[in-house]
Every structure is written in structure tokens, then in C-alpha cells.
Amino acid sequence: MGKVLMSGVVPLLSEPIAISPKPTAWTFYQAINADTTWTPPKAGEWYRVHVFGKCGDGGFYTQNKPGYTRVCYPGAAGGNTGGYACSSLFLIDSVPCTVNSSITSFGSYLSATSGGSVGSGTDGLQQPSSIVGVAVGGTDYNLNGEQGMSGGNKSVHEDIDSEGFVDGRTYNGGNGGSGARFKMPYPNCPYIDNTGVYAVGTKGYTYDSGGSYGNNWGYNGNPAQSYPNLNINNPILYGGGQGGGGGAVTSYRSVIGGKGSVGSPGLIIIERGVIEQ
Amino acid sequence: MKYAYIREGIVEFIESRPLIETLYPKALLDCFVRLTPEQEKFVTTGYRYDGTTFSEPETGTEIPNIGGVYIPLDRRT
């Protein structure tokens, strides 16, 4: 387990290491996305460690069952964000690292838990998980996660003709809910992009033109847009996955909702201090 | 010696590395429950925990919050 020193010198080493002043600027050194033991490239240096809990995945209705009449389903909710913790540490020894779908942890120093996923199934996916990520141990930042947005409601739109009669109906599933996005811990944090817009899954729909069924089979919900894949050498995280759209069913057979997208993965990012010339 | 990480009454993963106090901050250690040698044989991701007893969910049921479905240890390949 690494020793962290906030002041003084290390007394038990053969060559005591004086603690240098804490850097004021940092540069990316390494990202870690799996369990490992990390060894500082140089013992007795300052490192800034960012810990991100995995973000929850957007929801996905695996089956929208038909009924005797038009049946539409709401969209699935978006995923929650994981916690984010950050510490500046003067490190000497190796540190065990944990990165899985529940916890991201830099030894006993700092840790962030994951945000809840919405899951998949046939019911109860319109609301986001109640679990948001929690951050602990950060000396610089500890930001808890947030909930994703609920899925949209199903709807029926009636087309009225000039004489006031219903000329046709459009049956819609609901749109998916947006995933929660990571909060920017400080201006221009290079590892978070919460500015881009990523589409939720859109509604499936069917049109009933005045009583004769225009479509007897229904429509699947549309899938959500995915975030860009993680580049371990230039990591950028986004947030919780987007929810899938709800299907619209007429009769005879089931449809499926749109697939939700995957939330950003858990990650540890280690920075070294910038040496001023 | 193994520990189950539990959130909202659900086992989310099993920690089997030694020296758990070096792996996580103190504030998280309360979320880990030490398993008995007998429990180590069957408790896995997706199990329920009511504060005293572990119980097995139905095979194939969704695991809340982390996604995926429960598969018993002896049915995994």
C-alpha cells in the first residue's frame, strides 16, 4: 500500500525523500480501466488521480406485447452518472487499483461507485434507477452522480377532418430518456465532454387511417445513439447511456423497444505534475 | 477470504483479493460482507442480502442497477 505524506520527510527509507512543493499544473500520464497494481514511475513525486465510477446504461424494452387494440409503450429511462473523486497525492509505493461495473478505486485513497443502470425487460423501465454514484476520499473533489431522465410517455394523436370527425390516428411509443451527464469538476477538465448532444431512442409509431389499419404489425422502438468508444490514451467520458424508444404495437405479434446505449465506463486517470523550467 | 460488495440489498461483485482495507477507502468497507467458507461456494453477483441471510434470485432475472442477468455459479461455462 502506498504511503502518502502531506508534510515532512519519509523517515524509514535509507534515503529520506523530501516532499517537493505540490505542482500547480498537471499533464496526462496514464489511464487505467481494469484491476491492476499501479507503480509510480518515480517514487516520491506528486500525482493527481481522477477516479470515475461507471455510468449506468440506458434502458431497453426487450418485448412490447400486442393487445387487441393499439398498444404503445413509454420510452426507457437514461442511465445515472457515477461518482467522481480527485486527489493530489505524494506517492512512494505501488497502489492496488479496482475498476469494475460497481466501484472504481485507487487503493484506500479515493473511490467512486457506479451510477445505476436502467436495465432491460418488459416493464417498469420508464423511471431511472434510484442509485447514483458516490465519491469518497478525494482531497480535491468529491462529486456524486445524478439520475438520468425518465422515458417519454406514449401518445395518441388524432387527425380531425374539416367536419370535425376523426380522420385518422397516429399511435406513438415514447422517446427514451437522456442519460445524466458528468458534471465538469473544474473549468476545461479535459476528460469530460458534456457538451455534445447524443440522441435518445425515438418512438415507434403506427398510423391508423380512419379505422382501417394501415399497419397491422407495429413498429419497434428506435435505438439510442452511443457515445464514442473510450480511447485509453486520450480518455474522454460522457455520462449515463441514453434510453431506448418505446415500441408501438398493433396486433398479432410483439415488437421490441429501441436499445439503450451504454454509459461511460469506470476509469482511473493519473496525471503527473508539470515541471516548470 | 472473500467479501461480497452489497448495495441496496444486491450482491454486485465478489472481492477475493487479500487485504481489503488496502483496496478501498474506509468509508466503503461497510458495504462489504465477509463470506463464510460455505457461502463462498455459491454467493455470487445478483444474490440478495437482507442484512443477515443471502438468498438466491431466480435464474435469468435482471440484476438491478448494474444490469445483466443472474446465472448460478455452477451453470457458468
Coordinates of C-alpha atoms in Angstrom, one line a residue:
Chain A
M1 CA 0.0 0.0 0.0
G2 CA 1.4 3.4 -0.9
K3 CA 2.3 5.9 1.7
V4 CA 1.0 9.4 1.3
L5 CA 2.8 12.2 3.0
M6 CA 1.4 15.7 3.3
S7 CA 4.4 17.2 5.1
G8 CA 7.9 16.3 6.4
V9 CA 10.1 13.6 5.1
V10 CA 9.9 9.8 4.9
P11 CA 11.9 8.6 7.9
L12 CA 12.1 4.8 7.3
L13 CA 13.8 4.8 3.9
S14 CA 17.5 4.6 3.7
E15 CA 17.5 7.9 1.7
P16 CA 14.8 10.2 3.1
I17 CA 12.8 11.8 0.4
A18 CA 12.0 15.4 0.9
I19 CA 8.5 16.4 -0.2
S20 CA 8.6 18.8 -3.1
P21 CA 6.0 21.6 -3.4
K22 CA 2.7 20.5 -4.8
P23 CA 2.6 21.2 -8.6
T24 CA 0.2 23.8 -9.8
A25 CA -0.2 22.3 -13.3
W26 CA -0.7 18.7 -14.4
T27 CA -0.4 16.6 -17.5
F28 CA -1.9 13.3 -18.5
Y29 CA 0.2 10.3 -17.7
Q30 CA -1.9 7.1 -17.8
A31 CA -5.5 5.8 -17.7
I32 CA -6.5 2.5 -16.1
N33 CA -9.7 0.6 -16.9
A34 CA -9.2 -2.7 -15.2
D35 CA -8.0 -4.2 -11.9
T36 CA -4.2 -3.8 -11.6
T37 CA -1.4 -2.7 -9.3
W38 CA -0.1 0.7 -10.3
T39 CA 3.5 1.6 -9.5
P40 CA 4.6 5.2 -9.7
P41 CA 7.2 5.7 -12.4
K42 CA 9.2 7.7 -9.8
A43 CA 8.8 7.2 -6.1
G44 CA 8.4 10.4 -4.2
E45 CA 6.5 12.5 -6.7
W46 CA 3.2 14.2 -6.7
Y47 CA 0.4 12.7 -8.8
R48 CA -3.1 13.9 -9.4
V49 CA -5.6 11.0 -9.6
H50 CA -9.1 11.2 -11.1
V51 CA -11.5 8.4 -10.3
F52 CA -14.7 8.0 -12.2
G53 CA -17.4 5.5 -11.3
K54 CA -19.0 3.7 -14.2
C55 CA -22.1 5.4 -15.5
G56 CA -25.4 3.4 -15.8
D57 CA -26.7 2.1 -19.1
G58 CA -29.9 3.3 -20.7
G59 CA -32.9 1.1 -20.6
F60 CA -34.3 -1.3 -23.2
Y61 CA -37.7 -2.9 -23.5
T62 CA -37.0 -6.4 -24.7
Q63 CA -40.6 -7.1 -25.6
N64 CA -43.7 -4.9 -26.2
K65 CA -46.6 -7.3 -26.2
P66 CA -49.5 -6.9 -28.6
G67 CA -53.0 -6.3 -27.4
Y68 CA -56.5 -6.5 -29.1
T69 CA -56.1 -2.8 -29.9
R70 CA -53.3 -0.4 -30.4
V71 CA -50.7 -0.6 -27.6
C72 CA -47.9 1.8 -27.2
Y73 CA -45.1 1.8 -24.7
P74 CA -43.2 4.6 -23.0
G75 CA -39.6 5.1 -23.7
A76 CA -37.0 3.7 -21.3
A77 CA -35.1 6.0 -18.9
G78 CA -31.4 7.1 -19.2
G79 CA -28.6 5.9 -17.0
N80 CA -27.2 7.7 -13.9
T81 CA -23.8 9.1 -13.6
G82 CA -21.1 7.5 -11.4
G83 CA -19.3 9.4 -8.8
Y84 CA -16.1 11.4 -9.4
A85 CA -13.3 11.9 -6.9
C86 CA -10.0 13.6 -7.3
S87 CA -6.9 13.7 -5.1
S88 CA -3.4 15.2 -5.3
L89 CA -1.1 12.6 -3.8
F90 CA 2.6 12.4 -3.0
L91 CA 3.3 8.7 -3.7
I92 CA 6.1 6.4 -2.9
D93 CA 4.8 2.8 -3.2
S94 CA 2.5 0.8 -5.5
V95 CA -1.2 1.2 -5.3
P96 CA -3.8 -1.5 -5.9
C97 CA -6.5 -0.3 -8.4
T98 CA -10.0 -1.5 -8.9
V99 CA -12.1 -0.8 -11.9
N100 CA -15.3 -2.8 -12.4
S101 CA -19.0 -2.1 -13.0
S102 CA -19.6 -1.2 -9.3
I103 CA -16.6 0.5 -8.0
T104 CA -13.6 2.4 -9.3
S105 CA -11.0 2.7 -6.5
F106 CA -7.4 3.9 -6.2
G107 CA -6.4 1.8 -3.2
S108 CA -7.7 3.2 0.0
Y109 CA -7.1 6.7 -1.1
L110 CA -10.2 7.6 -3.1
S111 CA -13.1 5.8 -4.8
A112 CA -16.2 6.3 -6.8
T113 CA -19.2 4.0 -7.1
S114 CA -21.2 3.4 -10.3
G115 CA -24.4 5.1 -11.3
G116 CA -27.4 2.8 -11.6
S117 CA -28.4 1.2 -15.0
V118 CA -32.0 1.1 -16.0
G119 CA -31.8 -2.5 -17.2
S120 CA -33.9 -4.4 -19.7
G121 CA -37.2 -6.2 -19.5
T122 CA -40.8 -5.9 -20.4
D123 CA -42.0 -3.5 -17.7
G124 CA -41.0 -0.8 -15.3
L125 CA -38.2 0.9 -17.2
Q126 CA -39.6 4.4 -17.7
Q127 CA -38.0 5.7 -14.5
P128 CA -34.3 5.9 -13.8
S129 CA -32.5 3.8 -11.2
S130 CA -32.5 5.4 -7.7
I131 CA -28.8 4.7 -7.3
V132 CA -26.4 7.4 -8.2
G133 CA -22.6 7.1 -7.9
V134 CA -21.0 8.2 -4.7
A135 CA -17.5 9.7 -4.4
V136 CA -15.3 9.3 -1.3
G137 CA -11.8 10.1 -0.3
G138 CA -11.0 12.8 -2.8
T139 CA -8.8 15.6 -1.4
D140 CA -9.6 18.0 -4.3
Y141 CA -13.1 16.9 -5.4
N142 CA -15.9 14.5 -4.4
L143 CA -18.9 14.8 -6.7
N144 CA -21.8 12.4 -6.5
G145 CA -23.6 11.4 -9.7
E146 CA -27.1 12.3 -10.8
Q147 CA -30.1 10.5 -12.2
G148 CA -30.9 10.1 -15.8
M149 CA -34.1 11.4 -17.4
S150 CA -37.3 9.4 -17.4
G151 CA -38.5 7.9 -20.6
G152 CA -41.2 9.8 -22.5
N153 CA -44.9 8.9 -22.4
K154 CA -46.7 7.1 -25.1
S155 CA -49.1 9.2 -27.0
V156 CA -52.0 9.1 -29.5
H157 CA -52.6 11.9 -31.9
E158 CA -56.0 12.3 -33.7
D159 CA -56.2 13.9 -37.1
I160 CA -59.5 15.8 -37.3
D161 CA -61.1 16.4 -40.7
S162 CA -62.9 19.6 -41.8
E163 CA -66.2 18.4 -40.4
G164 CA -64.8 17.7 -37.0
F165 CA -64.6 13.9 -37.3
V166 CA -61.6 11.8 -36.5
D167 CA -59.9 11.1 -39.8
G168 CA -57.0 9.1 -38.5
R169 CA -54.9 8.4 -35.5
T170 CA -51.1 8.2 -35.0
Y171 CA -50.0 5.9 -32.1
N172 CA -46.6 6.6 -30.7
G173 CA -44.3 4.9 -28.3
G174 CA -42.4 7.3 -26.0
N175 CA -38.9 8.6 -26.6
G176 CA -36.1 7.3 -24.4
G177 CA -34.8 9.4 -21.6
S178 CA -31.4 11.2 -21.8
G179 CA -28.6 9.8 -19.7
A180 CA -27.2 12.0 -16.9
R181 CA -24.0 13.8 -18.0
F182 CA -20.9 14.1 -15.9
K183 CA -20.6 17.5 -14.2
M184 CA -17.5 19.5 -15.1
P185 CA -15.5 19.5 -11.8
Y186 CA -13.4 22.5 -12.8
P187 CA -13.2 24.6 -15.9
N188 CA -11.9 22.8 -19.0
C189 CA -11.4 19.4 -17.4
P190 CA -10.0 17.6 -20.4
Y191 CA -11.5 14.2 -19.5
I192 CA -15.2 15.1 -19.6
D193 CA -17.3 16.1 -22.6
N194 CA -20.8 17.1 -21.5
T195 CA -21.4 19.5 -24.4
G196 CA -22.2 17.1 -27.3
V197 CA -25.8 16.0 -27.9
Y198 CA -26.4 12.3 -28.2
A199 CA -29.8 11.1 -29.4
V200 CA -32.1 9.1 -27.3
G201 CA -34.1 6.2 -28.7
T202 CA -37.1 7.5 -30.6
K203 CA -40.7 6.4 -30.5
G204 CA -42.0 3.7 -32.6
Y205 CA -45.3 4.7 -34.3
T206 CA -48.2 3.3 -36.3
Y207 CA -50.8 5.1 -38.3
D208 CA -54.5 4.2 -38.3
S209 CA -56.2 5.9 -41.2
G210 CA -59.7 6.3 -40.1
G211 CA -60.4 2.8 -39.0
S212 CA -58.8 0.5 -41.5
Y213 CA -55.5 -0.5 -40.1
G214 CA -52.6 1.0 -42.0
N215 CA -50.2 -1.3 -40.3
N216 CA -51.2 -4.5 -38.5
W217 CA -47.7 -5.3 -37.3
G218 CA -46.5 -2.4 -35.3
Y219 CA -43.1 -0.8 -35.0
N220 CA -40.1 -1.4 -32.9
G221 CA -38.7 1.5 -30.9
N222 CA -35.6 3.0 -32.3
P223 CA -32.2 2.6 -30.6
A224 CA -30.3 5.3 -28.8
Q225 CA -27.1 6.8 -30.1
S226 CA -23.9 5.6 -28.5
Y227 CA -21.1 7.7 -27.0
P228 CA -17.7 7.4 -28.8
N229 CA -15.6 4.5 -27.7
L230 CA -13.1 5.1 -24.9
N231 CA -9.6 5.8 -26.1
I232 CA -7.4 4.8 -23.3
N233 CA -4.5 7.0 -24.5
N234 CA -6.8 10.1 -24.8
P235 CA -9.7 9.4 -22.5
I236 CA -12.9 11.3 -22.6
L237 CA -16.0 10.4 -20.6
Y238 CA -19.6 11.5 -21.2
G239 CA -22.1 10.1 -18.8
G240 CA -25.1 7.7 -18.5
G241 CA -26.4 5.9 -21.5
Q242 CA -29.5 7.1 -23.4
G243 CA -32.8 5.3 -23.1
G244 CA -34.3 3.3 -25.9
G245 CA -37.6 4.4 -27.6
G246 CA -40.8 2.6 -26.8
G247 CA -42.5 0.4 -29.5
A248 CA -46.0 0.8 -30.9
V249 CA -47.9 -2.4 -31.4
T250 CA -51.0 -3.1 -33.4
S251 CA -51.9 -6.7 -33.1
Y252 CA -50.7 -10.3 -33.7
R253 CA -47.1 -10.0 -32.6
S254 CA -44.8 -8.4 -30.2
V255 CA -42.3 -5.7 -31.1
I256 CA -39.2 -4.6 -29.1
G257 CA -38.2 -1.3 -27.8
G258 CA -35.2 0.5 -29.0
K259 CA -31.9 -0.5 -27.4
G260 CA -30.5 1.8 -24.8
S261 CA -26.9 2.9 -25.1
V262 CA -24.1 2.1 -22.7
G263 CA -22.9 4.5 -20.1
S264 CA -19.3 5.7 -19.9
P265 CA -17.0 3.1 -18.2
G266 CA -15.3 3.3 -14.9
L267 CA -11.8 4.8 -15.2
I268 CA -8.8 6.0 -13.2
I269 CA -6.8 8.8 -14.8
I270 CA -3.3 9.6 -13.4
E271 CA -1.6 12.9 -14.0
R272 CA 2.0 14.0 -13.2
G273 CA 2.9 17.5 -12.2
V274 CA 4.3 19.7 -14.9
I275 CA 7.9 20.6 -14.1
E276 CA 8.3 24.3 -14.6
Q277 CA 11.5 25.3 -16.4
Chain B
M1 CA -11.2 -15.0 2.3
K2 CA -13.9 -13.4 0.1
Y3 CA -16.2 -10.4 0.5
A4 CA -19.5 -9.6 -1.2
Y5 CA -20.0 -6.0 -2.2
I6 CA -23.6 -5.1 -1.4
R7 CA -25.6 -2.1 -2.5
E8 CA -29.4 -1.8 -2.0
G9 CA -29.5 -5.5 -0.8
I10 CA -27.9 -6.8 -4.0
V11 CA -24.5 -8.5 -4.3
E12 CA -22.8 -6.6 -7.1
F13 CA -19.5 -8.4 -7.1
I14 CA -17.2 -10.7 -5.0
E15 CA -13.9 -9.3 -3.9
S16 CA -11.3 -12.1 -3.5
R17 CA -8.1 -10.1 -3.3
P18 CA -6.4 -10.1 0.1
L19 CA -6.1 -7.1 2.4
I20 CA -9.4 -5.5 1.5
E21 CA -8.6 -2.5 3.7
T22 CA -5.8 -1.6 1.3
L23 CA -8.1 -1.8 -1.7
Y24 CA -10.9 0.6 -0.7
P25 CA -11.3 3.7 1.4
K26 CA -12.6 3.1 4.9
A27 CA -15.9 4.7 4.1
L28 CA -16.7 1.9 1.6
L29 CA -15.7 -1.0 3.7
D30 CA -19.1 -1.2 5.4
C31 CA -20.5 -2.2 2.1
F32 CA -18.5 -5.4 2.1
V33 CA -19.7 -8.5 3.9
R34 CA -17.2 -11.2 4.7
L35 CA -18.4 -14.6 3.4
T36 CA -18.1 -17.8 5.3
P37 CA -16.3 -20.7 3.5
E38 CA -19.7 -22.3 2.9
Q39 CA -21.1 -19.0 1.4
E40 CA -18.1 -18.6 -0.8
K41 CA -19.2 -21.7 -2.7
F42 CA -22.5 -20.2 -4.0
V43 CA -22.9 -16.5 -3.3
T44 CA -22.2 -14.5 -6.5
T45 CA -23.3 -11.4 -8.4
G46 CA -27.1 -11.0 -8.2
Y47 CA -27.7 -12.7 -4.9
R48 CA -30.0 -10.9 -2.4
Y49 CA -28.9 -10.0 1.1
D50 CA -31.2 -8.8 3.8
G51 CA -28.6 -7.9 6.4
T52 CA -28.4 -11.5 7.7
T53 CA -29.1 -14.0 5.0
F54 CA -28.1 -14.4 1.4
S55 CA -30.9 -15.7 -0.9
E56 CA -30.7 -16.8 -4.5
P57 CA -32.7 -15.0 -7.1
E58 CA -34.5 -16.8 -9.9
T59 CA -32.1 -17.8 -12.7
G60 CA -32.2 -15.4 -15.6
T61 CA -33.7 -12.5 -13.6
E62 CA -32.3 -9.0 -14.2
I63 CA -29.7 -7.8 -11.7
P64 CA -30.9 -4.4 -10.6
N65 CA -28.7 -1.3 -11.1
I66 CA -25.7 -3.0 -12.7
G67 CA -27.6 -4.8 -15.5
G68 CA -27.1 -8.3 -16.7
V69 CA -28.9 -11.4 -15.6
Y70 CA -28.3 -13.8 -12.7
I71 CA -26.6 -17.1 -13.6
P72 CA -25.7 -19.6 -10.8
L73 CA -22.0 -20.3 -10.4
D74 CA -22.4 -24.0 -11.3
R75 CA -24.1 -23.2 -14.6
R76 CA -21.5 -20.9 -15.9
T77 CA -19.1 -22.1 -18.5

